[in-house]
Amino acid sequence: MVHFRDGMWLPAKDMWVEYAEEVYEITPRVDGKGLSLLCPTKKILRRGDTLNRSTVTLDINAEADGIISVEATHWAGALNKGPHFELFPHGRPDVQSSIFESDEGTTLTSGSVAATIDPNTFEIRFHSADGAKRLTSLQTRSVGLAYNPAPSTPMQTADMRNLKHYMFTQTTLAVGETVHGLGERFGAFNKVGQSITLWNADGGTSSDQAYKNVSFWLSSKGYGIFIDTPAKVELEVGSERCTRVQTAVEGQRLKWHIIYGPSPKEVLQRYSILTGKPGKVPSWSFGLWLTTSFTTNYDQETVQSFLEGMKARGSPVEVFHYDCFWMKAFTWTSFVFDDDRFPDPKGQIAKLKESGLCKKVCVWINPYIAQQGAAFAEAAEKGYLLKRKNGDVWQWDLWQAGMGLVDFTNPEAVTWYVDNLNKLFDQGVDSIKTDFGERIPTLDVEWHDKSVDPAKMHNYYAFIYNKIVYEALQARYGKNEAVLYARTACAGTQRFPLQWGGDCESTPEAMAESVRGGLGLGLSGFSFWSCDIGGFEGCPPAWIYKRWVAMGLLCSHSRLHGSSSYRVPWVMDDDDQTEEGCSRTLAKWTALKSRLMPYLFAEAQKSVEQGLPLSLRAVLVEFPEDPTSWFLDRQFMVGPNLLAAPVFEESGEVEFYLPQGKWTSYFTGEVRDGPGWFREKHGFGTLPLYVRENTVLVLGSEKAVGAVYDYTEDVEVRLYQVREGAKASLVDTEGNEVGVLEVGSDGKLKDVSVLKGNFAVKEL
């Protein structure tokens, strides 16, 4: 981490720090949508003070309704190399802005949000345009630049090759304010007090490293901050200075956007307008996914036996996934099935689908090309791999021997990679697990596109990698039929779903880590998320497996996956066939998710449109006025109307919180009044799953198998303490709305003509 201060009074060792001390001049933009502030690093009392002094330029611009950007620049002549985030990818909306003077200072409005500059005290206040809500501010000594090591004379800055230059800002934290998001992070849910580096890394789920670093955070005070760079960002969230969030980057510029809500839903919706709405995913992807696991010994017969065993035990598989060793050792990624173990992959995949053992097939890939694999020679010869500065192909032996990295800044390399994907699609592959993409080198490398900064490419590579594969799937199967299983991400990657939680251990603590990771990613603009049910590393005891099954089947997407051990249920407990055994437990939760599909898939469409997480949705999204909701990291919402609390104890004991209102247990029908904390004890077939009052919950037929069926036929409609106007949308398997069920003044459904077959309506 980069520290600029040693306590409140001193600079850190080897640091030279200069702060913007006053607003010397304010220049409005000609179009009235921005202000440029000239800020010297010394108060200017006389003409001589303007000499031998650095300045920071602060550009404050109205970007969209509720969004203002702030850019701090020291030397404007520095190249601003790419890549840059694709902002407003669905089109930039018009913004109503104004600039006016008052006793408070100069104010810029951008729809519902405003910034007021008080040049006398160097305070820039961000607040609602009506002045009713204060958000945060930049105060004295909160904007500046720094050198490391500290130069002894300004003359040394003539040669910057051995000096690091940083820009930083410090936004204020209010009393009791909490901070959330910043991607899929596995530590404490509230980030206040933490030092965080936004730098994608393969660190597992039990460290402060993260696969998915998203430069966006959400505040409990009704706003969010998006840091507009894919470069490494160093954050001190109430840590280096307890009352401020410090944001620092190496370079001459730092830009961020403040996004006003005031509710978390409104903040996330505006963030999705800025960086992109999540992509839609097909209905079949919500069904159960099963993999071969990673280093286990498997072949064509193993796959067949797994799928037959799952069907026989009542947990039919929607998607089967072939993990790494579908290719021969030392060849990843070659795009070629191991012909010793899979002599006829196209034929086997076709037979699996025809027999109904699975509906879709996924395979593992990564952007690394092993030297021994069939693809390496062609990729190296044609310049499709990243190179060192001396012209050599960049290679190392970490992960795959002699592996290179596909240079996706080369359009021809992209075409080649997509051609190889299409060969897999020709064999019947429907989905791709885009693993890795975190270990992207930044030193001694030269990209095909010379305009990019290697340091920015490290995080941004995740965006390019997933975009290319996602769009290849769209081109083959249709716009809304594409789905990934991606491990790495950065801001904007929510457009290419879905993401899963990476390598977790097979422990209850790791399951809790995974929940925190899913909550954080959901508060970073991602609608869909999954994890390795049972844990990836190690072999879970049967009780952990069953508890994780319950949590995992309530995620938006559900996959059984492990490292060196299988995750089919019968290997966990010697094929215990009792009701509390692994097989029956998995069957129950798979069936429950199938029943919930009318609700889940309808809410998925809304989540995409609004930029909200489907599941895991933090309770604070639905109940932002409840202070307790901002600290809940062991439970989550499934859409807006279901609250789930995973069980982390073998005994089945669990403590959970219910916000204001009446809540009905899905399993028992018991009604509890919130707010309050509750304790329960559960077997393996249930957990605290509570339905919010005023909910119209549509459940699929108990006879329905899998995720794809008619969501309007033979359904059960449950009315939970409903009032006039309560609604539920009904969609088809493509996600198109086919009707709405609405409660009338008599407390009953107005019109049920959209429902078919033997449907039932129950009042609870």
mmCIF file of N, CA, C and O in Angstrom, residues 285-350:
data_model
loop_
_atom_site.group_PDB
_atom_site.id
_atom_site.type_symbol
_atom_site.label_atom_id
_atom_site.label_comp_id
_atom_site.label_asym_id
_atom_site.label_seq_id
_atom_site.Cartn_x
_atom_site.Cartn_y
_atom_site.Cartn_z
ATOM 1 N N SER A 285 -29.748 -21.519 -17.748
ATOM 2 C CA SER A 285 -28.541 -21.341 -16.931
ATOM 3 C C SER A 285 -28.846 -21.335 -15.441
ATOM 4 O O SER A 285 -27.939 -21.484 -14.617
ATOM 5 N N PHE A 286 -30.123 -21.165 -15.073
ATOM 6 C CA PHE A 286 -30.495 -21.148 -13.653
ATOM 7 C C PHE A 286 -30.596 -22.557 -13.070
ATOM 8 O O PHE A 286 -30.709 -22.714 -11.855
ATOM 9 N N GLY A 287 -30.566 -23.582 -13.921
ATOM 10 C CA GLY A 287 -30.631 -24.946 -13.438
ATOM 11 C C GLY A 287 -29.320 -25.387 -12.820
ATOM 12 O O GLY A 287 -28.341 -24.635 -12.736
ATOM 13 N N LEU A 288 -29.269 -26.622 -12.383
ATOM 14 C CA LEU A 288 -28.089 -27.152 -11.697
ATOM 15 C C LEU A 288 -26.956 -27.419 -12.678
ATOM 16 O O LEU A 288 -27.150 -28.062 -13.714
ATOM 17 N N TRP A 289 -25.765 -26.940 -12.337
ATOM 18 C CA TRP A 289 -24.546 -27.206 -13.097
ATOM 19 C C TRP A 289 -23.712 -28.227 -12.314
ATOM 20 O O TRP A 289 -23.594 -28.142 -11.096
ATOM 21 N N LEU A 290 -23.134 -29.171 -13.035
ATOM 22 C CA LEU A 290 -22.238 -30.154 -12.424
ATOM 23 C C LEU A 290 -20.953 -30.190 -13.235
ATOM 24 O O LEU A 290 -20.985 -30.162 -14.466
ATOM 25 N N THR A 291 -19.816 -30.276 -12.531
ATOM 26 C CA THR A 291 -18.539 -30.351 -13.236
ATOM 27 C C THR A 291 -17.827 -31.664 -12.928
ATOM 28 O O THR A 291 -18.179 -32.400 -12.006
ATOM 29 N N THR A 292 -16.792 -31.896 -13.693
ATOM 30 C CA THR A 292 -15.921 -33.048 -13.472
ATOM 31 C C THR A 292 -15.036 -32.853 -12.255
ATOM 32 O O THR A 292 -14.394 -33.796 -11.793
ATOM 33 N N SER A 293 -14.990 -31.617 -11.743
ATOM 34 C CA SER A 293 -13.974 -31.135 -10.802
ATOM 35 C C SER A 293 -12.645 -30.996 -11.550
ATOM 36 O O SER A 293 -12.554 -31.294 -12.744
ATOM 37 N N PHE A 294 -11.633 -30.519 -10.854
ATOM 38 C CA PHE A 294 -10.413 -30.051 -11.511
ATOM 39 C C PHE A 294 -9.418 -31.176 -11.793
ATOM 40 O O PHE A 294 -9.305 -31.669 -12.920
ATOM 41 N N THR A 295 -8.692 -31.636 -10.786
ATOM 42 C CA THR A 295 -7.612 -32.597 -11.028
ATOM 43 C C THR A 295 -8.052 -34.043 -10.831
ATOM 44 O O THR A 295 -7.213 -34.943 -10.769
ATOM 45 N N THR A 296 -9.325 -34.278 -10.718
ATOM 46 C CA THR A 296 -9.821 -35.645 -10.567
ATOM 47 C C THR A 296 -9.590 -36.441 -11.851
ATOM 48 O O THR A 296 -9.389 -35.867 -12.924
ATOM 49 N N ASN A 297 -9.667 -37.747 -11.738
ATOM 50 C CA ASN A 297 -9.438 -38.632 -12.878
ATOM 51 C C ASN A 297 -10.779 -38.925 -13.546
ATOM 52 O O ASN A 297 -11.646 -39.566 -12.968
ATOM 53 N N TYR A 298 -10.959 -38.428 -14.761
ATOM 54 C CA TYR A 298 -12.245 -38.630 -15.416
ATOM 55 C C TYR A 298 -12.066 -38.791 -16.922
ATOM 56 O O TYR A 298 -11.076 -38.360 -17.516
ATOM 57 N N ASP A 299 -13.044 -39.450 -17.509
ATOM 58 C CA ASP A 299 -13.070 -39.656 -18.952
ATOM 59 C C ASP A 299 -14.524 -39.694 -19.392
ATOM 60 O O ASP A 299 -15.437 -39.319 -18.646
ATOM 61 N N GLN A 300 -14.741 -40.153 -20.595
ATOM 62 C CA GLN A 300 -16.084 -40.181 -21.173
ATOM 63 C C GLN A 300 -17.036 -41.016 -20.323
ATOM 64 O O GLN A 300 -18.202 -40.644 -20.109
ATOM 65 N N GLU A 301 -16.551 -42.139 -19.802
ATOM 66 C CA GLU A 301 -17.399 -43.015 -18.993
ATOM 67 C C GLU A 301 -17.735 -42.363 -17.647
ATOM 68 O O GLU A 301 -18.843 -42.515 -17.134
ATOM 69 N N THR A 302 -16.779 -41.641 -17.090
ATOM 70 C CA THR A 302 -17.027 -40.939 -15.825
ATOM 71 C C THR A 302 -18.164 -39.940 -15.990
ATOM 72 O O THR A 302 -19.072 -39.858 -15.155
ATOM 73 N N VAL A 303 -18.100 -39.172 -17.050
ATOM 74 C CA VAL A 303 -19.137 -38.170 -17.312
ATOM 75 C C VAL A 303 -20.500 -38.833 -17.408
ATOM 76 O O VAL A 303 -21.483 -38.386 -16.800
ATOM 77 N N GLN A 304 -20.572 -39.912 -18.162
ATOM 78 C CA GLN A 304 -21.842 -40.627 -18.342
ATOM 79 C C GLN A 304 -22.374 -41.121 -16.991
ATOM 80 O O GLN A 304 -23.560 -40.960 -16.670
ATOM 81 N N SER A 305 -21.494 -41.690 -16.179
ATOM 82 C CA SER A 305 -21.934 -42.249 -14.902
ATOM 83 C C SER A 305 -22.386 -41.153 -13.942
ATOM 84 O O SER A 305 -23.349 -41.333 -13.185
ATOM 85 N N PHE A 306 -21.705 -40.020 -13.961
ATOM 86 C CA PHE A 306 -22.112 -38.905 -13.103
ATOM 87 C C PHE A 306 -23.529 -38.452 -13.440
ATOM 88 O O PHE A 306 -24.373 -38.273 -12.556
ATOM 89 N N LEU A 307 -23.775 -38.258 -14.713
ATOM 90 C CA LEU A 307 -25.074 -37.724 -15.121
ATOM 91 C C LEU A 307 -26.190 -38.737 -14.878
ATOM 92 O O LEU A 307 -27.303 -38.375 -14.473
ATOM 93 N N GLU A 308 -25.905 -39.995 -15.122
ATOM 94 C CA GLU A 308 -26.913 -41.022 -14.837
ATOM 95 C C GLU A 308 -27.195 -41.099 -13.338
ATOM 96 O O GLU A 308 -28.358 -41.225 -12.923
ATOM 97 N N GLY A 309 -26.136 -40.989 -12.520
ATOM 98 C CA GLY A 309 -26.310 -41.036 -11.077
ATOM 99 C C GLY A 309 -27.091 -39.846 -10.552
ATOM 100 O O GLY A 309 -27.925 -39.992 -9.638
ATOM 101 N N MET A 310 -26.862 -38.680 -11.100
ATOM 102 C CA MET A 310 -27.589 -37.490 -10.666
ATOM 103 C C MET A 310 -29.068 -37.609 -11.010
ATOM 104 O O MET A 310 -29.943 -37.307 -10.181
ATOM 105 N N LYS A 311 -29.367 -38.076 -12.200
ATOM 106 C CA LYS A 311 -30.771 -38.225 -12.606
ATOM 107 C C LYS A 311 -31.474 -39.264 -11.742
ATOM 108 O O LYS A 311 -32.622 -39.051 -11.302
ATOM 109 N N ALA A 312 -30.803 -40.370 -11.469
ATOM 110 C CA ALA A 312 -31.414 -41.443 -10.677
ATOM 111 C C ALA A 312 -31.703 -40.997 -9.249
ATOM 112 O O ALA A 312 -32.636 -41.500 -8.615
ATOM 113 N N ARG A 313 -30.934 -40.029 -8.754
ATOM 114 C CA ARG A 313 -31.105 -39.576 -7.380
ATOM 115 C C ARG A 313 -31.933 -38.299 -7.271
ATOM 116 O O ARG A 313 -31.965 -37.650 -6.227
ATOM 117 N N GLY A 314 -32.588 -37.920 -8.360
ATOM 118 C CA GLY A 314 -33.540 -36.820 -8.296
ATOM 119 C C GLY A 314 -32.977 -35.428 -8.453
ATOM 120 O O GLY A 314 -33.657 -34.446 -8.141
ATOM 121 N N SER A 315 -31.748 -35.310 -8.942
ATOM 122 C CA SER A 315 -31.145 -33.991 -9.171
ATOM 123 C C SER A 315 -30.652 -33.894 -10.606
ATOM 124 O O SER A 315 -29.446 -33.927 -10.877
ATOM 125 N N PRO A 316 -31.564 -33.794 -11.559
ATOM 126 C CA PRO A 316 -31.147 -33.722 -12.959
ATOM 127 C C PRO A 316 -30.270 -32.497 -13.218
ATOM 128 O O PRO A 316 -30.474 -31.442 -12.635
ATOM 129 N N VAL A 317 -29.300 -32.679 -14.084
ATOM 130 C CA VAL A 317 -28.321 -31.647 -14.378
ATOM 131 C C VAL A 317 -28.738 -30.879 -15.627
ATOM 132 O O VAL A 317 -29.033 -31.475 -16.663
ATOM 133 N N GLU A 318 -28.766 -29.569 -15.507
ATOM 134 C CA GLU A 318 -29.096 -28.718 -16.651
ATOM 135 C C GLU A 318 -27.871 -28.504 -17.538
ATOM 136 O O GLU A 318 -27.949 -28.547 -18.752
ATOM 137 N N VAL A 319 -26.723 -28.259 -16.885
ATOM 138 C CA VAL A 319 -25.488 -27.973 -17.625
ATOM 139 C C VAL A 319 -24.370 -28.852 -17.068
ATOM 140 O O VAL A 319 -24.115 -28.843 -15.861
ATOM 141 N N PHE A 320 -23.701 -29.576 -17.960
ATOM 142 C CA PHE A 320 -22.521 -30.328 -17.535
ATOM 143 C C PHE A 320 -21.279 -29.593 -18.006
ATOM 144 O O PHE A 320 -21.191 -29.143 -19.152
ATOM 145 N N HIS A 321 -20.311 -29.505 -17.093
ATOM 146 C CA HIS A 321 -19.093 -28.762 -17.379
ATOM 147 C C HIS A 321 -17.862 -29.671 -17.353
ATOM 148 O O HIS A 321 -17.635 -30.404 -16.393
ATOM 149 N N TYR A 322 -17.100 -29.620 -18.435
ATOM 150 C CA TYR A 322 -15.815 -30.318 -18.514
ATOM 151 C C TYR A 322 -14.732 -29.348 -18.047
ATOM 152 O O TYR A 322 -14.459 -28.341 -18.705
ATOM 153 N N ASP A 323 -14.082 -29.652 -16.908
ATOM 154 C CA ASP A 323 -13.033 -28.760 -16.435
ATOM 155 C C ASP A 323 -11.708 -29.086 -17.151
ATOM 156 O O ASP A 323 -11.663 -29.906 -18.059
ATOM 157 N N CYS A 324 -10.628 -28.461 -16.686
ATOM 158 C CA CYS A 324 -9.378 -28.329 -17.460
ATOM 159 C C CYS A 324 -8.927 -29.571 -18.225
ATOM 160 O O CYS A 324 -8.485 -29.484 -19.379
ATOM 161 N N PHE A 325 -9.029 -30.738 -17.585
ATOM 162 C CA PHE A 325 -8.416 -31.928 -18.182
ATOM 163 C C PHE A 325 -9.262 -32.565 -19.290
ATOM 164 O O PHE A 325 -9.021 -33.714 -19.646
ATOM 165 N N TRP A 326 -10.196 -31.787 -19.872
ATOM 166 C CA TRP A 326 -10.761 -32.249 -21.141
ATOM 167 C C TRP A 326 -9.694 -32.139 -22.227
ATOM 168 O O TRP A 326 -9.788 -32.793 -23.272
ATOM 169 N N MET A 327 -8.677 -31.313 -21.940
ATOM 170 C CA MET A 327 -7.498 -31.235 -22.796
ATOM 171 C C MET A 327 -6.357 -32.008 -22.138
ATOM 172 O O MET A 327 -6.355 -32.215 -20.922
ATOM 173 N N LYS A 328 -5.392 -32.429 -22.921
ATOM 174 C CA LYS A 328 -4.258 -33.166 -22.379
ATOM 175 C C LYS A 328 -3.392 -32.265 -21.509
ATOM 176 O O LYS A 328 -3.312 -31.048 -21.714
ATOM 177 N N ALA A 329 -2.733 -32.867 -20.540
ATOM 178 C CA ALA A 329 -1.811 -32.142 -19.680
ATOM 179 C C ALA A 329 -0.743 -31.441 -20.512
ATOM 180 O O ALA A 329 -0.353 -31.918 -21.585
ATOM 181 N N PHE A 330 -0.305 -30.312 -20.042
ATOM 182 C CA PHE A 330 0.720 -29.467 -20.661
ATOM 183 C C PHE A 330 0.246 -28.765 -21.938
ATOM 184 O O PHE A 330 1.053 -28.126 -22.600
ATOM 185 N N THR A 331 -1.024 -28.849 -22.280
ATOM 186 C CA THR A 331 -1.467 -28.278 -23.563
ATOM 187 C C THR A 331 -2.485 -27.151 -23.412
ATOM 188 O O THR A 331 -2.995 -26.655 -24.409
ATOM 189 N N TRP A 332 -2.795 -26.742 -22.200
ATOM 190 C CA TRP A 332 -3.878 -25.768 -22.018
ATOM 191 C C TRP A 332 -3.426 -24.361 -22.423
ATOM 192 O O TRP A 332 -2.339 -23.934 -22.081
ATOM 193 N N THR A 333 -4.154 -23.612 -23.219
ATOM 194 C CA THR A 333 -5.412 -23.983 -23.852
ATOM 195 C C THR A 333 -5.129 -24.319 -25.307
ATOM 196 O O THR A 333 -4.623 -23.461 -26.052
ATOM 197 N N SER A 334 -5.455 -25.541 -25.692
ATOM 198 C CA SER A 334 -5.224 -25.967 -27.069
ATOM 199 C C SER A 334 -6.516 -26.053 -27.865
ATOM 200 O O SER A 334 -6.470 -26.189 -29.087
ATOM 201 N N PHE A 335 -7.669 -26.013 -27.167
ATOM 202 C CA PHE A 335 -8.998 -26.126 -27.771
ATOM 203 C C PHE A 335 -9.267 -27.509 -28.338
ATOM 204 O O PHE A 335 -10.203 -27.692 -29.112
ATOM 205 N N VAL A 336 -8.438 -28.494 -27.937
ATOM 206 C CA VAL A 336 -8.556 -29.841 -28.498
ATOM 207 C C VAL A 336 -8.829 -30.830 -27.370
ATOM 208 O O VAL A 336 -8.067 -30.905 -26.399
ATOM 209 N N PHE A 337 -9.907 -31.614 -27.493
ATOM 210 C CA PHE A 337 -10.215 -32.641 -26.512
ATOM 211 C C PHE A 337 -9.112 -33.705 -26.481
ATOM 212 O O PHE A 337 -8.525 -34.033 -27.517
ATOM 213 N N ASP A 338 -8.848 -34.222 -25.292
ATOM 214 C CA ASP A 338 -7.915 -35.337 -25.112
ATOM 215 C C ASP A 338 -8.523 -36.573 -25.790
ATOM 216 O O ASP A 338 -9.485 -37.157 -25.294
ATOM 217 N N ASP A 339 -7.946 -36.986 -26.928
ATOM 218 C CA ASP A 339 -8.577 -38.063 -27.702
ATOM 219 C C ASP A 339 -8.427 -39.434 -27.047
ATOM 220 O O ASP A 339 -9.095 -40.395 -27.448
ATOM 221 N N ASP A 340 -7.552 -39.555 -26.051
ATOM 222 C CA ASP A 340 -7.468 -40.824 -25.320
ATOM 223 C C ASP A 340 -8.654 -40.988 -24.378
ATOM 224 O O ASP A 340 -9.193 -42.089 -24.229
ATOM 225 N N ARG A 341 -9.060 -39.904 -23.746
ATOM 226 C CA ARG A 341 -10.152 -39.967 -22.776
ATOM 227 C C ARG A 341 -11.498 -39.582 -23.377
ATOM 228 O O ARG A 341 -12.543 -39.998 -22.885
ATOM 229 N N PHE A 342 -11.462 -38.790 -24.420
ATOM 230 C CA PHE A 342 -12.698 -38.357 -25.082
ATOM 231 C C PHE A 342 -12.536 -38.547 -26.593
ATOM 232 O O PHE A 342 -12.310 -37.591 -27.333
ATOM 233 N N PRO A 343 -12.616 -39.806 -27.042
ATOM 234 C CA PRO A 343 -12.360 -40.095 -28.456
ATOM 235 C C PRO A 343 -13.394 -39.504 -29.406
ATOM 236 O O PRO A 343 -13.094 -39.285 -30.571
ATOM 237 N N ASP A 344 -14.599 -39.237 -28.915
ATOM 238 C CA ASP A 344 -15.660 -38.712 -29.776
ATOM 239 C C ASP A 344 -16.457 -37.655 -29.016
ATOM 240 O O ASP A 344 -17.615 -37.859 -28.652
ATOM 241 N N PRO A 345 -15.846 -36.493 -28.754
ATOM 242 C CA PRO A 345 -16.539 -35.494 -27.936
ATOM 243 C C PRO A 345 -17.845 -35.011 -28.563
ATOM 244 O O PRO A 345 -18.843 -34.844 -27.870
ATOM 245 N N LYS A 346 -17.838 -34.805 -29.863
ATOM 246 C CA LYS A 346 -19.063 -34.322 -30.523
ATOM 247 C C LYS A 346 -20.169 -35.353 -30.396
ATOM 248 O O LYS A 346 -21.322 -35.024 -30.080
ATOM 249 N N GLY A 347 -19.819 -36.599 -30.601
ATOM 250 C CA GLY A 347 -20.818 -37.662 -30.490
ATOM 251 C C GLY A 347 -21.318 -37.822 -29.072
ATOM 252 O O GLY A 347 -22.525 -37.988 -28.838
ATOM 253 N N GLN A 348 -20.405 -37.762 -28.101
ATOM 254 C CA GLN A 348 -20.839 -37.924 -26.709
ATOM 255 C C GLN A 348 -21.734 -36.777 -26.277
ATOM 256 O O GLN A 348 -22.775 -36.990 -25.642
ATOM 257 N N ILE A 349 -21.366 -35.561 -26.622
ATOM 258 C CA ILE A 349 -22.174 -34.407 -26.228
ATOM 259 C C ILE A 349 -23.577 -34.513 -26.830
ATOM 260 O O ILE A 349 -24.589 -34.261 -26.154
ATOM 261 N N ALA A 350 -23.641 -34.912 -28.091
ATOM 262 C CA ALA A 350 -24.952 -35.066 -28.728
ATOM 263 C C ALA A 350 -25.789 -36.130 -28.014
ATOM 264 O O ALA A 350 -26.991 -35.941 -27.783
#
